[in-house]
Amino acid sequence: MIYYWLYPPESYIYSIEYTDGGHLFNSFAPTYFGSDIGYKLYLWDDTTWAFEADILPTLTAYVFDDPGVDKFQLRVYDFDDDAFVKAPTAFILGVTFASPGRFTGSIALLNSDGSPVHVSEPGSLWLLGLGVVWLVYRGRRQR
């Protein structure tokens, strides 16, 4: 079994989806945080996310029922405090596939209320700042 490793940043909920159709996930192996923090697994039932299983904080892989699933959610959960929490570190997820093929998919990072996580893009801010400096310089030069 070959695992493909995905590296999304910190979040509350990870929604993983196979978007090219025809291929399914066979299993996953989540990050072990070394504490009481694990996951609650949810599967899509064509209308809503339904709770499937508690994934305790171990290094054990979880294998889906045949033939596999095209999307699933992992919600980070502190079993000691009995509460949903944000992952304490970046998240590493190993996945296997039910059939050979090319992986085209997505990982949506969601807050505890299900809204998308805002990921800042420092490169965009740098470009914006450079543009403002250029406009100021050009304005002073034309006077």
PDB file of N, CA and C in Angstrom, residues 63-102:
ATOM      1  N   VAL A  63      -9.359   2.465   7.312  1.00  0.00           N
ATOM      2  CA  VAL A  63      -9.705   1.934   5.992  1.00  0.00           C
ATOM      3  C   VAL A  63     -11.209   2.069   5.792  1.00  0.00           C
ATOM      4  N   PHE A  64     -11.606   2.677   4.676  1.00  0.00           N
ATOM      5  CA  PHE A  64     -13.022   2.843   4.363  1.00  0.00           C
ATOM      6  C   PHE A  64     -13.610   1.523   3.880  1.00  0.00           C
ATOM      7  N   ASP A  65     -14.939   1.372   4.025  1.00  0.00           N
ATOM      8  CA  ASP A  65     -15.633   0.208   3.478  1.00  0.00           C
ATOM      9  C   ASP A  65     -15.509   0.225   1.958  1.00  0.00           C
ATOM     10  N   ASP A  66     -15.523  -0.976   1.335  1.00  0.00           N
ATOM     11  CA  ASP A  66     -15.480  -1.069  -0.127  1.00  0.00           C
ATOM     12  C   ASP A  66     -16.709  -0.409  -0.718  1.00  0.00           C
ATOM     13  N   PRO A  67     -16.613   0.286  -1.798  1.00  0.00           N
ATOM     14  CA  PRO A  67     -15.465   0.445  -2.677  1.00  0.00           C
ATOM     15  C   PRO A  67     -14.574   1.629  -2.311  1.00  0.00           C
ATOM     16  N   GLY A  68     -14.906   2.399  -1.273  1.00  0.00           N
ATOM     17  CA  GLY A  68     -14.157   3.592  -0.882  1.00  0.00           C
ATOM     18  C   GLY A  68     -15.076   4.801  -0.870  1.00  0.00           C
ATOM     19  N   VAL A  69     -14.507   5.984  -0.647  1.00  0.00           N
ATOM     20  CA  VAL A  69     -15.305   7.217  -0.616  1.00  0.00           C
ATOM     21  C   VAL A  69     -14.642   8.273  -1.496  1.00  0.00           C
ATOM     22  N   ASP A  70     -15.463   9.201  -2.011  1.00  0.00           N
ATOM     23  CA  ASP A  70     -14.902  10.275  -2.834  1.00  0.00           C
ATOM     24  C   ASP A  70     -14.641  11.545  -2.038  1.00  0.00           C
ATOM     25  N   LYS A  71     -15.184  11.650  -0.819  1.00  0.00           N
ATOM     26  CA  LYS A  71     -14.909  12.805   0.035  1.00  0.00           C
ATOM     27  C   LYS A  71     -15.143  12.445   1.492  1.00  0.00           C
ATOM     28  N   PHE A  72     -14.379  13.085   2.352  1.00  0.00           N
ATOM     29  CA  PHE A  72     -14.553  12.896   3.789  1.00  0.00           C
ATOM     30  C   PHE A  72     -14.052  14.122   4.524  1.00  0.00           C
ATOM     31  N   GLN A  73     -14.502  14.262   5.777  1.00  0.00           N
ATOM     32  CA  GLN A  73     -14.063  15.365   6.626  1.00  0.00           C
ATOM     33  C   GLN A  73     -13.431  14.820   7.886  1.00  0.00           C
ATOM     34  N   LEU A  74     -12.349  15.448   8.298  1.00  0.00           N
ATOM     35  CA  LEU A  74     -11.737  15.176   9.594  1.00  0.00           C
ATOM     36  C   LEU A  74     -11.877  16.437  10.426  1.00  0.00           C
ATOM     37  N   ARG A  75     -12.524  16.312  11.575  1.00  0.00           N
ATOM     38  CA  ARG A  75     -12.689  17.441  12.486  1.00  0.00           C
ATOM     39  C   ARG A  75     -11.803  17.187  13.694  1.00  0.00           C
ATOM     40  N   VAL A  76     -10.889  18.111  13.956  1.00  0.00           N
ATOM     41  CA  VAL A  76      -9.920  17.958  15.040  1.00  0.00           C
ATOM     42  C   VAL A  76     -10.672  18.017  16.366  1.00  0.00           C
ATOM     43  N   TYR A  77     -10.401  17.038  17.241  1.00  0.00           N
ATOM     44  CA  TYR A  77     -11.185  16.886  18.468  1.00  0.00           C
ATOM     45  C   TYR A  77     -10.272  16.549  19.639  1.00  0.00           C
ATOM     46  N   ASP A  78     -10.478  17.232  20.754  1.00  0.00           N
ATOM     47  CA  ASP A  78      -9.742  16.947  21.990  1.00  0.00           C
ATOM     48  C   ASP A  78     -10.608  16.024  22.835  1.00  0.00           C
ATOM     49  N   PHE A  79     -10.258  14.743  22.882  1.00  0.00           N
ATOM     50  CA  PHE A  79     -11.067  13.761  23.599  1.00  0.00           C
ATOM     51  C   PHE A  79     -11.002  13.960  25.107  1.00  0.00           C
ATOM     52  N   ASP A  80      -9.922  14.563  25.605  1.00  0.00           N
ATOM     53  CA  ASP A  80      -9.793  14.821  27.036  1.00  0.00           C
ATOM     54  C   ASP A  80     -10.742  15.933  27.477  1.00  0.00           C
ATOM     55  N   ASP A  81     -10.820  17.011  26.689  1.00  0.00           N
ATOM     56  CA  ASP A  81     -11.697  18.146  27.015  1.00  0.00           C
ATOM     57  C   ASP A  81     -13.079  18.021  26.392  1.00  0.00           C
ATOM     58  N   ASP A  82     -13.305  17.006  25.564  1.00  0.00           N
ATOM     59  CA  ASP A  82     -14.583  16.777  24.899  1.00  0.00           C
ATOM     60  C   ASP A  82     -15.021  18.014  24.109  1.00  0.00           C
ATOM     61  N   ALA A  83     -14.136  18.484  23.226  1.00  0.00           N
ATOM     62  CA  ALA A  83     -14.442  19.690  22.454  1.00  0.00           C
ATOM     63  C   ALA A  83     -13.686  19.685  21.126  1.00  0.00           C
ATOM     64  N   PHE A  84     -14.291  20.319  20.128  1.00  0.00           N
ATOM     65  CA  PHE A  84     -13.605  20.522  18.857  1.00  0.00           C
ATOM     66  C   PHE A  84     -12.571  21.619  19.050  1.00  0.00           C
ATOM     67  N   VAL A  85     -11.379  21.429  18.517  1.00  0.00           N
ATOM     68  CA  VAL A  85     -10.282  22.382  18.685  1.00  0.00           C
ATOM     69  C   VAL A  85      -9.563  22.577  17.354  1.00  0.00           C
ATOM     70  N   LYS A  86      -8.696  23.568  17.327  1.00  0.00           N
ATOM     71  CA  LYS A  86      -7.839  23.789  16.161  1.00  0.00           C
ATOM     72  C   LYS A  86      -6.625  22.882  16.283  1.00  0.00           C
ATOM     73  N   ALA A  87      -6.165  22.344  15.166  1.00  0.00           N
ATOM     74  CA  ALA A  87      -4.977  21.486  15.181  1.00  0.00           C
ATOM     75  C   ALA A  87      -3.809  22.263  15.787  1.00  0.00           C
ATOM     76  N   PRO A  88      -3.061  21.653  16.711  1.00  0.00           N
ATOM     77  CA  PRO A  88      -1.973  22.370  17.370  1.00  0.00           C
ATOM     78  C   PRO A  88      -0.763  22.614  16.473  1.00  0.00           C
ATOM     79  N   THR A  89      -0.642  21.876  15.398  1.00  0.00           N
ATOM     80  CA  THR A  89       0.466  22.045  14.460  1.00  0.00           C
ATOM     81  C   THR A  89      -0.064  21.837  13.050  1.00  0.00           C
ATOM     82  N   ALA A  90       0.791  22.040  12.078  1.00  0.00           N
ATOM     83  CA  ALA A  90       0.406  21.739  10.700  1.00  0.00           C
ATOM     84  C   ALA A  90       0.016  20.268  10.617  1.00  0.00           C
ATOM     85  N   PHE A  91      -0.795  19.951   9.670  1.00  0.00           N
ATOM     86  CA  PHE A  91      -1.433  18.650   9.574  1.00  0.00           C
ATOM     87  C   PHE A  91      -0.795  17.848   8.441  1.00  0.00           C
ATOM     88  N   ILE A  92      -0.494  16.596   8.695  1.00  0.00           N
ATOM     89  CA  ILE A  92       0.026  15.716   7.648  1.00  0.00           C
ATOM     90  C   ILE A  92      -0.951  14.556   7.508  1.00  0.00           C
ATOM     91  N   LEU A  93      -1.385  14.297   6.298  1.00  0.00           N
ATOM     92  CA  LEU A  93      -2.387  13.261   6.054  1.00  0.00           C
ATOM     93  C   LEU A  93      -1.904  12.345   4.944  1.00  0.00           C
ATOM     94  N   GLY A  94      -1.827  11.056   5.244  1.00  0.00           N
ATOM     95  CA  GLY A  94      -1.506  10.066   4.230  1.00  0.00           C
ATOM     96  C   GLY A  94      -2.792   9.474   3.691  1.00  0.00           C
ATOM     97  N   VAL A  95      -2.918   9.369   2.383  1.00  0.00           N
ATOM     98  CA  VAL A  95      -4.109   8.776   1.775  1.00  0.00           C
ATOM     99  C   VAL A  95      -3.701   7.686   0.792  1.00  0.00           C
ATOM    100  N   THR A  96      -4.560   6.690   0.655  1.00  0.00           N
ATOM    101  CA  THR A  96      -4.399   5.677  -0.391  1.00  0.00           C
ATOM    102  C   THR A  96      -5.658   5.695  -1.245  1.00  0.00           C
ATOM    103  N   PHE A  97      -5.549   5.142  -2.434  1.00  0.00           N
ATOM    104  CA  PHE A  97      -6.649   5.193  -3.379  1.00  0.00           C
ATOM    105  C   PHE A  97      -7.133   3.790  -3.716  1.00  0.00           C
ATOM    106  N   ALA A  98      -8.431   3.680  -4.046  1.00  0.00           N
ATOM    107  CA  ALA A  98      -9.039   2.389  -4.337  1.00  0.00           C
ATOM    108  C   ALA A  98      -8.666   1.875  -5.716  1.00  0.00           C
ATOM    109  N   SER A  99      -8.259   2.761  -6.612  1.00  0.00           N
ATOM    110  CA  SER A  99      -7.874   2.342  -7.957  1.00  0.00           C
ATOM    111  C   SER A  99      -6.750   3.244  -8.451  1.00  0.00           C
ATOM    112  N   PRO A 100      -5.956   2.747  -9.406  1.00  0.00           N
ATOM    113  CA  PRO A 100      -4.873   3.580  -9.927  1.00  0.00           C
ATOM    114  C   PRO A 100      -5.434   4.749 -10.732  1.00  0.00           C
ATOM    115  N   GLY A 101      -4.693   5.804 -10.781  1.00  0.00           N
ATOM    116  CA  GLY A 101      -5.128   6.971 -11.539  1.00  0.00           C
ATOM    117  C   GLY A 101      -4.445   8.215 -11.034  1.00  0.00           C
ATOM    118  N   ARG A 102      -4.820   9.311 -11.580  1.00  0.00           N
ATOM    119  CA  ARG A 102      -4.247  10.600 -11.230  1.00  0.00           C
ATOM    120  C   ARG A 102      -5.125  11.264 -10.174  1.00  0.00           C
TER     121      ARG A 102
END
